PDB file of N, CA and C in Angstrom:
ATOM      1  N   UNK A  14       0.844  -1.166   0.000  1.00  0.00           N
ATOM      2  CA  UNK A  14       0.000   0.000   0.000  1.00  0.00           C
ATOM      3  C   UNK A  14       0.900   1.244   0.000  1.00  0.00           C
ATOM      4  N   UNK A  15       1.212   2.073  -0.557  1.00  0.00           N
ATOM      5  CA  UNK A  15       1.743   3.455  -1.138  1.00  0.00           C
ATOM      6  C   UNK A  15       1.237   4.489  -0.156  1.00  0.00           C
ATOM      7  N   UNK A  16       2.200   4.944   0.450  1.00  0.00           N
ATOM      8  CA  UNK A  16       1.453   6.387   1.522  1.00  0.00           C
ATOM      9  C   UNK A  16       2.706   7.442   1.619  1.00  0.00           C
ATOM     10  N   UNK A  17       2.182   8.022   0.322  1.00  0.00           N
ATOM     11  CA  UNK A  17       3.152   8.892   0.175  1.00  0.00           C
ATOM     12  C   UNK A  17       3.635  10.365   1.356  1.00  0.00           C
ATOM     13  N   UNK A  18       4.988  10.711   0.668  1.00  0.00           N
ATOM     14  CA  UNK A  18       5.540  11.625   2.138  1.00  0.00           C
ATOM     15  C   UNK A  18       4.479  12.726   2.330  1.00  0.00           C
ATOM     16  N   UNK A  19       3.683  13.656   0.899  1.00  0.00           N
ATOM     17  CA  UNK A  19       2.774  14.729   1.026  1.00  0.00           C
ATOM     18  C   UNK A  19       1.765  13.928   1.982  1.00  0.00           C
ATOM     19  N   UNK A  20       0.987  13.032   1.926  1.00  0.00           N
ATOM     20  CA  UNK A  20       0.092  12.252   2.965  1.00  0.00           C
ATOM     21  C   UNK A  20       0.512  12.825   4.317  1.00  0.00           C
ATOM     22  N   UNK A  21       2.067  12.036   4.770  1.00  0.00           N
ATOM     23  CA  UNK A  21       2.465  11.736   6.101  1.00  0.00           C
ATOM     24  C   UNK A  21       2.051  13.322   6.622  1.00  0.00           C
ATOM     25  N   UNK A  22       3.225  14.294   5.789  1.00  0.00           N
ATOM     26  CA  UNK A  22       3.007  15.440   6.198  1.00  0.00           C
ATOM     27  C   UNK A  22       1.325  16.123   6.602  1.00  0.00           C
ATOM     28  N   UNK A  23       0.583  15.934   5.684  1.00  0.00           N
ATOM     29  CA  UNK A  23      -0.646  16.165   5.909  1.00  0.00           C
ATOM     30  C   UNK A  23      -1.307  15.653   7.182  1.00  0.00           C
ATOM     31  N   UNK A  24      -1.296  14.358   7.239  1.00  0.00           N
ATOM     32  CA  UNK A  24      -1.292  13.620   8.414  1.00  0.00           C
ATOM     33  C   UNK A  24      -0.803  14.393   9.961  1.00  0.00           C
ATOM     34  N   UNK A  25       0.197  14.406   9.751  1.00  0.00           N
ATOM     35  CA  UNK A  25       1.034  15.090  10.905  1.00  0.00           C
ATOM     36  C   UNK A  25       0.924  15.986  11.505  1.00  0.00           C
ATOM     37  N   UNK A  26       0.581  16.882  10.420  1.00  0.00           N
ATOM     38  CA  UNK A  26       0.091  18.827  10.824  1.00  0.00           C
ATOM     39  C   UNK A  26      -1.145  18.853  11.843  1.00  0.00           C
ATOM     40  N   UNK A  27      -2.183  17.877  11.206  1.00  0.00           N
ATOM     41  CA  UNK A  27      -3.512  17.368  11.664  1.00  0.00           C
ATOM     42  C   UNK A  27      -3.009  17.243  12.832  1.00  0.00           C
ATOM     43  N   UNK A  28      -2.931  15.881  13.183  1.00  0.00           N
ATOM     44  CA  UNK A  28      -2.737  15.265  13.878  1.00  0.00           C
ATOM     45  C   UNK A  28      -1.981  16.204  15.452  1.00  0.00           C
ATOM     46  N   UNK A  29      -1.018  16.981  15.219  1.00  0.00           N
ATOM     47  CA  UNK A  29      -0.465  18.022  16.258  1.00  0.00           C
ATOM     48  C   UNK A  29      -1.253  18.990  16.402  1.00  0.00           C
ATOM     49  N   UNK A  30      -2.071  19.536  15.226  1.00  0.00           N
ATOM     50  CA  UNK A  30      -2.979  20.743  15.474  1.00  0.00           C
ATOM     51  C   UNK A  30      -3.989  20.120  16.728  1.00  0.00           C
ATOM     52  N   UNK A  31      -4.453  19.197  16.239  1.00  0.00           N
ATOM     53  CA  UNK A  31      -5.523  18.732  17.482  1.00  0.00           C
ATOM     54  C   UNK A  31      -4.999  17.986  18.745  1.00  0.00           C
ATOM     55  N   UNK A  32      -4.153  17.787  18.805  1.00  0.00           N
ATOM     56  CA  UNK A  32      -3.016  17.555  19.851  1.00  0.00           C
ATOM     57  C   UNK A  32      -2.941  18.888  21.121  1.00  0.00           C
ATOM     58  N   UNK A  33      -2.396  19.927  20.452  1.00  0.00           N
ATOM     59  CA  UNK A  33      -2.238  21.155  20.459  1.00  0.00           C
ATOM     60  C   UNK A  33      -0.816  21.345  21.509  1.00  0.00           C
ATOM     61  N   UNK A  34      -0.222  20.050  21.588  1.00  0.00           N
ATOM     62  CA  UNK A  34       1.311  19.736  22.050  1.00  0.00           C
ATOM     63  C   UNK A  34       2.498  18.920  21.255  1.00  0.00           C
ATOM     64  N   UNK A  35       3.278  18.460  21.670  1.00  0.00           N
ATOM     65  CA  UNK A  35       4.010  17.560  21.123  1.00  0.00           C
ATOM     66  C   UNK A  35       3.627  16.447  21.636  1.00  0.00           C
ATOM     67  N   UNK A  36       3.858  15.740  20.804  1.00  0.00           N
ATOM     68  CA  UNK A  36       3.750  13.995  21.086  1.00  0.00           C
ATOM     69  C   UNK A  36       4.702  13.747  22.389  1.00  0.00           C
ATOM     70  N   UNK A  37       5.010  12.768  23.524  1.00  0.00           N
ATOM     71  CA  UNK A  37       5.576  12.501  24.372  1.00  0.00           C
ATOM     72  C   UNK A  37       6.870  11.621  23.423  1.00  0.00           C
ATOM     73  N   UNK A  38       8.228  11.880  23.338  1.00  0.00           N
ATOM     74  CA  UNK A  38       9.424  11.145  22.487  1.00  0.00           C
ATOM     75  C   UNK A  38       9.579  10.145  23.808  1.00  0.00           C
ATOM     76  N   UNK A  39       9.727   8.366  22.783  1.00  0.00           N
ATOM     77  CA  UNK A  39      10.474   7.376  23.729  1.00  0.00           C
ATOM     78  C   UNK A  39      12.081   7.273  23.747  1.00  0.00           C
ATOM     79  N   UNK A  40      12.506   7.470  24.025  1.00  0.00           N
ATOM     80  CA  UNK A  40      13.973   6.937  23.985  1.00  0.00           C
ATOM     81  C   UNK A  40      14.011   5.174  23.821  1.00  0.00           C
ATOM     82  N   UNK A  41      15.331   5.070  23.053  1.00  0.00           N
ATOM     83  CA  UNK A  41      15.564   3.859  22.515  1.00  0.00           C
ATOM     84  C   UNK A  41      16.907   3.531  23.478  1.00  0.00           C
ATOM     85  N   UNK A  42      17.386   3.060  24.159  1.00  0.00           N
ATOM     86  CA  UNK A  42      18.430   2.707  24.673  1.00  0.00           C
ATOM     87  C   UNK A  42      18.871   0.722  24.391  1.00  0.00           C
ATOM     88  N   UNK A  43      20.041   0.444  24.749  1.00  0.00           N
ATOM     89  CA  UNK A  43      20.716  -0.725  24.791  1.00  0.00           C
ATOM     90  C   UNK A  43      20.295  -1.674  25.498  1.00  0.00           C
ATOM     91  N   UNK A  44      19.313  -1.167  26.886  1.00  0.00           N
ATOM     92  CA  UNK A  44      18.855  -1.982  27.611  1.00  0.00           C
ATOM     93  C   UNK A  44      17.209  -1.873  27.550  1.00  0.00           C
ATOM     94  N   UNK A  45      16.848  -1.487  26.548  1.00  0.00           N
ATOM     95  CA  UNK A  45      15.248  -1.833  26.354  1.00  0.00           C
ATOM     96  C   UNK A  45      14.809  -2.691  26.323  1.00  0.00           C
ATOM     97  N   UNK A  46      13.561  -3.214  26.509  1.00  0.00           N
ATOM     98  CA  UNK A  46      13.234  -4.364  26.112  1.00  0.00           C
ATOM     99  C   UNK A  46      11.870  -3.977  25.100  1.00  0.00           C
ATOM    100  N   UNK A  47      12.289  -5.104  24.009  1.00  0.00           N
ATOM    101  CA  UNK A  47      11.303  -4.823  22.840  1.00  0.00           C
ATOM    102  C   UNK A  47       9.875  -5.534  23.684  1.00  0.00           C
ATOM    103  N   UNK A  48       9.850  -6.037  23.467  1.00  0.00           N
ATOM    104  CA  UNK A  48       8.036  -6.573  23.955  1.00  0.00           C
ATOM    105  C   UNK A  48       7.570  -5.008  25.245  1.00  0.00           C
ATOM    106  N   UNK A  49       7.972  -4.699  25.576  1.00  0.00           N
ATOM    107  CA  UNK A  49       7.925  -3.047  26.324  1.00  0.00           C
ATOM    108  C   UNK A  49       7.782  -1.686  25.867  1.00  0.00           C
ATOM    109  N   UNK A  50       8.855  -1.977  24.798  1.00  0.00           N
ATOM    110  CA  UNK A  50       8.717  -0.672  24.173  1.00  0.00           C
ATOM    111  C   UNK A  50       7.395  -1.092  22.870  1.00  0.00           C
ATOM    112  N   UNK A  51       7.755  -2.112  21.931  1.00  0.00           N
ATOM    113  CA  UNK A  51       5.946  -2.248  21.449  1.00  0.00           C
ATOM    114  C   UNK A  51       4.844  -1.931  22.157  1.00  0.00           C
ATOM    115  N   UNK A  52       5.148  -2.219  23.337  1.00  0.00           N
ATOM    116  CA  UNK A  52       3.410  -2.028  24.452  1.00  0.00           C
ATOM    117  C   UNK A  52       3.410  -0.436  24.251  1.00  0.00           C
ATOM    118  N   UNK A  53       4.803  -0.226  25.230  1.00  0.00           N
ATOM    119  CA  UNK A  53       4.361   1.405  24.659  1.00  0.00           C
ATOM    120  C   UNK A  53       4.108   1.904  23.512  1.00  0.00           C
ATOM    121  N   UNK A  54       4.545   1.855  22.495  1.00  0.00           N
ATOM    122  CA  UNK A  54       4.612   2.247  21.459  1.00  0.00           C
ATOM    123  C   UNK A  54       2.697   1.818  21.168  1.00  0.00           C
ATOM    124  N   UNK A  55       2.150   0.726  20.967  1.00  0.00           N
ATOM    125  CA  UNK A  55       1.012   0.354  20.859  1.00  0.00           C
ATOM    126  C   UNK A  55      -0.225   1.517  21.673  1.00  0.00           C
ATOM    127  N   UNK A  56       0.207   1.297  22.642  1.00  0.00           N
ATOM    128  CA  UNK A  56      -0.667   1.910  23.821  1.00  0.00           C
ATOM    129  C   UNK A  56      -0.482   3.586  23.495  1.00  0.00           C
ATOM    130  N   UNK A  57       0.300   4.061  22.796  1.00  0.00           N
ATOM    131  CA  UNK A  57       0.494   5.587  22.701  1.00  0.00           C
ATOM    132  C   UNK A  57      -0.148   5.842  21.366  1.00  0.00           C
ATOM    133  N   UNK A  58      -0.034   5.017  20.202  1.00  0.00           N
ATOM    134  CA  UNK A  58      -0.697   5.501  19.377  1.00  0.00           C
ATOM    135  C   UNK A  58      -2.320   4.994  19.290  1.00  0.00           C
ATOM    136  N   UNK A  59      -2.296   4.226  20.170  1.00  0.00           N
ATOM    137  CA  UNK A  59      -4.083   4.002  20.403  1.00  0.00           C
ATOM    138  C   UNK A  59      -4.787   5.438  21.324  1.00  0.00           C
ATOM    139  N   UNK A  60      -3.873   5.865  21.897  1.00  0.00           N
ATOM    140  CA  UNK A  60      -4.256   6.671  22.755  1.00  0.00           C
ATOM    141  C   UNK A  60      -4.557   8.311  22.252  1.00  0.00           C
ATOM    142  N   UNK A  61      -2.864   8.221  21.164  1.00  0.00           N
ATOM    143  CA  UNK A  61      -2.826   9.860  20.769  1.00  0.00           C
ATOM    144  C   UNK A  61      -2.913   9.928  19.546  1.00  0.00           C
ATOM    145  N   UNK A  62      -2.794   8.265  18.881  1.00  0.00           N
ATOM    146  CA  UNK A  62      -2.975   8.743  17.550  1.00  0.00           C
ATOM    147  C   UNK A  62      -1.782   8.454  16.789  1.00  0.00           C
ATOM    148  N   UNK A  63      -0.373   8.436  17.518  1.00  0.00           N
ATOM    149  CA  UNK A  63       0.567   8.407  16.579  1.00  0.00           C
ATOM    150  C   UNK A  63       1.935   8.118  17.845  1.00  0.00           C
ATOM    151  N   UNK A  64       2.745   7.539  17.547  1.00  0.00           N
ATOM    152  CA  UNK A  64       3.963   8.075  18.534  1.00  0.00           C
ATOM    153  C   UNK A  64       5.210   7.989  17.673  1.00  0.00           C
ATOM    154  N   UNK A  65       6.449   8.856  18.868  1.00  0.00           N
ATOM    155  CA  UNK A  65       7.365   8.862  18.257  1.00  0.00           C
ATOM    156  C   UNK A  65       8.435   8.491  18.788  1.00  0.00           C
ATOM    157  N   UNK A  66       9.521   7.783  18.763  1.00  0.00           N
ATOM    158  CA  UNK A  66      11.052   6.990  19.624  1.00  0.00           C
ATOM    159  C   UNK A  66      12.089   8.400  19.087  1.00  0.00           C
ATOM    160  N   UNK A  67      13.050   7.897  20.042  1.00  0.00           N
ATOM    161  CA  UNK A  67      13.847   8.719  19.525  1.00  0.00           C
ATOM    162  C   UNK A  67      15.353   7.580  19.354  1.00  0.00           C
ATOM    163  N   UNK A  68      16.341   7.765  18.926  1.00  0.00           N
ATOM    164  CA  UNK A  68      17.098   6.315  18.322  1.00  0.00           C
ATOM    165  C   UNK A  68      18.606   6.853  17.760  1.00  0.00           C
ATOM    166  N   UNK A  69      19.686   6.798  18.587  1.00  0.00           N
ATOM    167  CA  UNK A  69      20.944   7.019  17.906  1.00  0.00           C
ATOM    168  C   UNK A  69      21.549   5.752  17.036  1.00  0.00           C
ATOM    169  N   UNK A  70      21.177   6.010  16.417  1.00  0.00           N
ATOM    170  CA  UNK A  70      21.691   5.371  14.818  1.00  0.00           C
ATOM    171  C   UNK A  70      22.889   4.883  14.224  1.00  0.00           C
ATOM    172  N   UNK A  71      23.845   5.412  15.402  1.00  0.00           N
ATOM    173  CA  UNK A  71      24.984   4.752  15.798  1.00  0.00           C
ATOM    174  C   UNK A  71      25.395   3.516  16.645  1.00  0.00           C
ATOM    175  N   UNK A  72      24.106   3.489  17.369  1.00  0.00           N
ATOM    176  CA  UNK A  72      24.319   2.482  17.862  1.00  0.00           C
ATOM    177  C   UNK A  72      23.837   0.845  17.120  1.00  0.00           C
ATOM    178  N   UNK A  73      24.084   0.074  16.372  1.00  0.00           N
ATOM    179  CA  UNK A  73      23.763  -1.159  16.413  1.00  0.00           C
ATOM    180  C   UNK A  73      22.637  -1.288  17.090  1.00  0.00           C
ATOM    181  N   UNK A  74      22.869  -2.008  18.614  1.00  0.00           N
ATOM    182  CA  UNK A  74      21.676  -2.485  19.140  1.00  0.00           C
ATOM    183  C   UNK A  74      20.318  -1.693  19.597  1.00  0.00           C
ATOM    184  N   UNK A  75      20.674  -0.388  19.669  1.00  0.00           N
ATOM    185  CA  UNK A  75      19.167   0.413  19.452  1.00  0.00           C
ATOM    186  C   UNK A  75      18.907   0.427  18.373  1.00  0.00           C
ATOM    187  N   UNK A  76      19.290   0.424  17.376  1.00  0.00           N
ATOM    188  CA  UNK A  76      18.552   0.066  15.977  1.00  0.00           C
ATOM    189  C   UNK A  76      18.210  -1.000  15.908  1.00  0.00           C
ATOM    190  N   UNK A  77      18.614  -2.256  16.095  1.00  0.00           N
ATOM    191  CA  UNK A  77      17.601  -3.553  16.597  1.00  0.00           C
ATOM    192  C   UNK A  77      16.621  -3.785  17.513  1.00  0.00           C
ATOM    193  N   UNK A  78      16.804  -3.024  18.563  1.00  0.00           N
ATOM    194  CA  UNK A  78      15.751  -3.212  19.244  1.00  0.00           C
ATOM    195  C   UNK A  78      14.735  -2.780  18.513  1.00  0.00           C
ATOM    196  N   UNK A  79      14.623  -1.196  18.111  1.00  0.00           N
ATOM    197  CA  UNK A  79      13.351  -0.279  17.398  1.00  0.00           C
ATOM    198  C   UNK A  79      12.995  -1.492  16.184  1.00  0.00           C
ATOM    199  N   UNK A  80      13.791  -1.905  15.814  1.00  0.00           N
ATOM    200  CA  UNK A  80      13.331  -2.529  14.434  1.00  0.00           C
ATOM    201  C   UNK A  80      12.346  -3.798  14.963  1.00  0.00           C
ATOM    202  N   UNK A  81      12.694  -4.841  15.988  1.00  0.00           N
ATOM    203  CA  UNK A  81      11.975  -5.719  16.452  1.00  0.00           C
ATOM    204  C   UNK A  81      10.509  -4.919  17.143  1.00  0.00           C
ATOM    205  N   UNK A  82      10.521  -3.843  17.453  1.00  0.00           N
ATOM    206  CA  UNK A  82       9.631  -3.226  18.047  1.00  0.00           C
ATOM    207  C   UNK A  82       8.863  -3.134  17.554  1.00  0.00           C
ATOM    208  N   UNK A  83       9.175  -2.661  16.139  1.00  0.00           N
ATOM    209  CA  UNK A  83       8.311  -2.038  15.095  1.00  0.00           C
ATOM    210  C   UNK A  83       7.935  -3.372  14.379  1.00  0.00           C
ATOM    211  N   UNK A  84       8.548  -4.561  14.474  1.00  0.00           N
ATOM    212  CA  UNK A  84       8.160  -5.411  13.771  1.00  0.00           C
ATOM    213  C   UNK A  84       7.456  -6.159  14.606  1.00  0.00           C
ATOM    214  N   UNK A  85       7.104  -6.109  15.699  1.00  0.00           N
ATOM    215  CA  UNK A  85       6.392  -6.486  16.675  1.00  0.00           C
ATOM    216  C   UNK A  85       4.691  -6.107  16.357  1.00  0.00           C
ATOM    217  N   UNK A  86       4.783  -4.615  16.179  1.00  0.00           N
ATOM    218  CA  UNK A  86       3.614  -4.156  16.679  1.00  0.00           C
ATOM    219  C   UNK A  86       2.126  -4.223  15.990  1.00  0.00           C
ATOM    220  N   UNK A  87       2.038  -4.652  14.576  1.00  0.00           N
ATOM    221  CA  UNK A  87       1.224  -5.159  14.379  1.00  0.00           C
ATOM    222  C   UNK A  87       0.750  -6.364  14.879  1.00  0.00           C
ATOM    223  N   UNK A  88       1.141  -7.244  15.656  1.00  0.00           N
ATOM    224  CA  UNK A  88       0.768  -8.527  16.696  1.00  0.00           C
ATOM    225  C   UNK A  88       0.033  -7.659  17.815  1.00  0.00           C
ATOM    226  N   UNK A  89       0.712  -6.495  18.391  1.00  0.00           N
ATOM    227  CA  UNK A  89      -0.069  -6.176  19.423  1.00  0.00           C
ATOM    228  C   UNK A  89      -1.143  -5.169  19.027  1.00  0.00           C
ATOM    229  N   UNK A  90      -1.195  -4.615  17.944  1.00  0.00           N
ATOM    230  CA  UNK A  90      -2.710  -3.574  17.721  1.00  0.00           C
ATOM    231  C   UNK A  90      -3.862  -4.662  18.372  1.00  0.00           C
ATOM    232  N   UNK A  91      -4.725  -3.870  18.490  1.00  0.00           N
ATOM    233  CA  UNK A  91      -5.893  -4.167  19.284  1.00  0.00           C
ATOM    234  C   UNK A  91      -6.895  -4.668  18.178  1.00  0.00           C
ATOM    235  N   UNK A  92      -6.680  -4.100  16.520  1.00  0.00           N
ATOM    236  CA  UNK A  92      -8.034  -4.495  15.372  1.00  0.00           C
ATOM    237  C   UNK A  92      -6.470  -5.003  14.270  1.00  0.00           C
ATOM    238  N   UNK A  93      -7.485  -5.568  13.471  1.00  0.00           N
ATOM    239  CA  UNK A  93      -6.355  -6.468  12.951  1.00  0.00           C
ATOM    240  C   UNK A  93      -6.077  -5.290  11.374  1.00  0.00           C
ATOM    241  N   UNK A  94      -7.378  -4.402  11.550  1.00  0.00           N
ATOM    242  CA  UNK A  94      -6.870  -2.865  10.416  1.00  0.00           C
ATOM    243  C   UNK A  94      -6.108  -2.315  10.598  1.00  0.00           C
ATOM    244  N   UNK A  95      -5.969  -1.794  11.570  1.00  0.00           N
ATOM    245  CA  UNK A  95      -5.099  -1.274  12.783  1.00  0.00           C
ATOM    246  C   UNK A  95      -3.913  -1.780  12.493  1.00  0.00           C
ATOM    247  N   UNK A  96      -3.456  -3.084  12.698  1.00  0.00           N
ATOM    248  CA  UNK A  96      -2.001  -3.169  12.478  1.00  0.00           C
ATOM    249  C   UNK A  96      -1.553  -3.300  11.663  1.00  0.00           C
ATOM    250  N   UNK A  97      -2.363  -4.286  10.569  1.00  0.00           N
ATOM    251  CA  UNK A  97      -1.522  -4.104   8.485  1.00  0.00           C
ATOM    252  C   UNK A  97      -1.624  -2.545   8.181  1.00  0.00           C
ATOM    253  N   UNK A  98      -2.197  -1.620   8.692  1.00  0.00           N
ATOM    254  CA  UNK A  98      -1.810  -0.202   8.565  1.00  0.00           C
ATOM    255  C   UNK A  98      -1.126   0.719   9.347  1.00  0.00           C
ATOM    256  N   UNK A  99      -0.340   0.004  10.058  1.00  0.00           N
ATOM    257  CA  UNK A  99       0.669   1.125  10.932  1.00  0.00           C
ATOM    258  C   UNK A  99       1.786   0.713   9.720  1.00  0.00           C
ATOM    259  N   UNK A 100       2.594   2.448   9.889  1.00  0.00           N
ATOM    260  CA  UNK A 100       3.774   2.784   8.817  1.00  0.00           C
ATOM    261  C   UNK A 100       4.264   3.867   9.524  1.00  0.00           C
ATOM    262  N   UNK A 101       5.516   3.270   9.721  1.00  0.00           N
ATOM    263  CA  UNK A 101       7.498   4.077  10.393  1.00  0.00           C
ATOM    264  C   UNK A 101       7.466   5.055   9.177  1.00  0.00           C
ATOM    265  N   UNK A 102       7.695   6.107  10.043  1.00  0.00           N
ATOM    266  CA  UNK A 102       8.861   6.800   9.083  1.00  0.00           C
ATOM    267  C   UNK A 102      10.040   7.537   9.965  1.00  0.00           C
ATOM    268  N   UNK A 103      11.123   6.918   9.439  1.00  0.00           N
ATOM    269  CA  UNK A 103      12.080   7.390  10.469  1.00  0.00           C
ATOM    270  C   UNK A 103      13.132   8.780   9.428  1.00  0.00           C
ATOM    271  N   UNK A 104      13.487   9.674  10.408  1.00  0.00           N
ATOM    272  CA  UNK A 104      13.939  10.812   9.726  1.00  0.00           C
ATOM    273  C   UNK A 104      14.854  11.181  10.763  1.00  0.00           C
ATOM    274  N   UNK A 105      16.235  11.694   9.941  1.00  0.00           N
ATOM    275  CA  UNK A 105      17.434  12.239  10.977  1.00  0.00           C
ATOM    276  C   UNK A 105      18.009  13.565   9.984  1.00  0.00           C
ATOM    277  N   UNK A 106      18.680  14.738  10.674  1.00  0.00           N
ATOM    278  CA  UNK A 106      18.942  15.687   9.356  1.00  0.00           C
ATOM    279  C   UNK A 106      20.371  15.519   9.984  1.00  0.00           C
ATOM    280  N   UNK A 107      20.909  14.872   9.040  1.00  0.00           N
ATOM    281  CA  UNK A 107      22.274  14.781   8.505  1.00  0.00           C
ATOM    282  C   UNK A 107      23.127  15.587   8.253  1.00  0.00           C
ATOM    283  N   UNK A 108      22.859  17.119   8.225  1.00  0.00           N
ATOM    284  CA  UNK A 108      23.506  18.512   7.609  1.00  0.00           C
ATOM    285  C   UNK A 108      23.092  19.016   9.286  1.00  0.00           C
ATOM    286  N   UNK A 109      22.697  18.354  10.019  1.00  0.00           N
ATOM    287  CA  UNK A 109      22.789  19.274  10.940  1.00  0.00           C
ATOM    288  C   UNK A 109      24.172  19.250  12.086  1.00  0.00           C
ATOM    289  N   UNK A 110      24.848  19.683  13.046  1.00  0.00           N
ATOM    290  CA  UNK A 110      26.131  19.655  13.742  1.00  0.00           C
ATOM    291  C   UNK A 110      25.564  18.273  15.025  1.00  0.00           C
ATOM    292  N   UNK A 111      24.259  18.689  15.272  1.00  0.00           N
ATOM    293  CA  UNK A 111      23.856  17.758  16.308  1.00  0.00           C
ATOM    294  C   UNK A 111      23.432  16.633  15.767  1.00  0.00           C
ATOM    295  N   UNK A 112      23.504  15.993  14.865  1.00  0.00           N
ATOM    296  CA  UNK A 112      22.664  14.975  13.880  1.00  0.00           C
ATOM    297  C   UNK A 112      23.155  13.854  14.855  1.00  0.00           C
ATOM    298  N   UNK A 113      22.822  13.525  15.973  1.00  0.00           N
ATOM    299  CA  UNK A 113      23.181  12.470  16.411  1.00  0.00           C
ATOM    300  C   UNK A 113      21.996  11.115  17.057  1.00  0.00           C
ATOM    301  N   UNK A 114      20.840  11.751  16.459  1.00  0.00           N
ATOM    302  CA  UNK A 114      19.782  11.102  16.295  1.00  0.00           C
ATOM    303  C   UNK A 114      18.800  10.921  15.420  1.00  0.00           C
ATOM    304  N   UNK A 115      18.336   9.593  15.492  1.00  0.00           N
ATOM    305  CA  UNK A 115      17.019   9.470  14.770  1.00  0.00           C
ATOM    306  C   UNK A 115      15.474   9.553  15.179  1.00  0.00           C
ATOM    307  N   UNK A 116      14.435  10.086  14.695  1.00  0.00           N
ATOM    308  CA  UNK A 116      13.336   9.851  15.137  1.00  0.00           C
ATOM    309  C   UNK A 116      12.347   9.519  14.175  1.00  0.00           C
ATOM    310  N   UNK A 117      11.842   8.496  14.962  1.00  0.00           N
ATOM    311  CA  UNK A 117      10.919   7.132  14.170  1.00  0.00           C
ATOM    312  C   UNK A 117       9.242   7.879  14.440  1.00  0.00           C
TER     313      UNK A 117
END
């Protein structure tokens, strides 16, 4: 299924306008545990709609964990629409001095 970036963006604007905050960021660390961070991750976008990790990209094993997480979480959605339609988009700006993270 095709969900292009103009979508996400569209999506997003929404989605914070009626928010009328920022999303709460998870941190990804070495000692996470994936079946945990899916719950959260599950439980936040049932709740707000959307969530977001945050993920140094340098590290190896936080990039495995997020990835099992994310590959987790259609098992834990609550409707089975619900989970063949959750979609990552992970974005880091590379030109920036602090670029030392990713967020999913």
């Amino acid at each position: 299924m095709p969900y292009p970036w103009t979508e996400f963006k569209r999506r997003w604007s929404r989605l914070r306008k009626q928010l009328k905050t920022d999303l709460p960021m998870l941190s990804v660390t070495p000692r996470t545990g994936v079946h945990k961070l899916a719950t959260a991750l599950a439980s936040q976008q049932r709740q707000k709609g959307a969530a977001v990790i945050r993920l140094n990209y340098n590290n190896n094993t936080v990039m495995s964990i997020a990835a099992k997480a994310l590959a987790t979480l259609p098992h834990l959605a609550q409707s089975e629409h619900l989970g063949a339609s959750l979609v990552c988009i992970i974005r880091w700006d590379v030109l920036a001095s602090d670029a030392k993270f990713a967020y999913a």
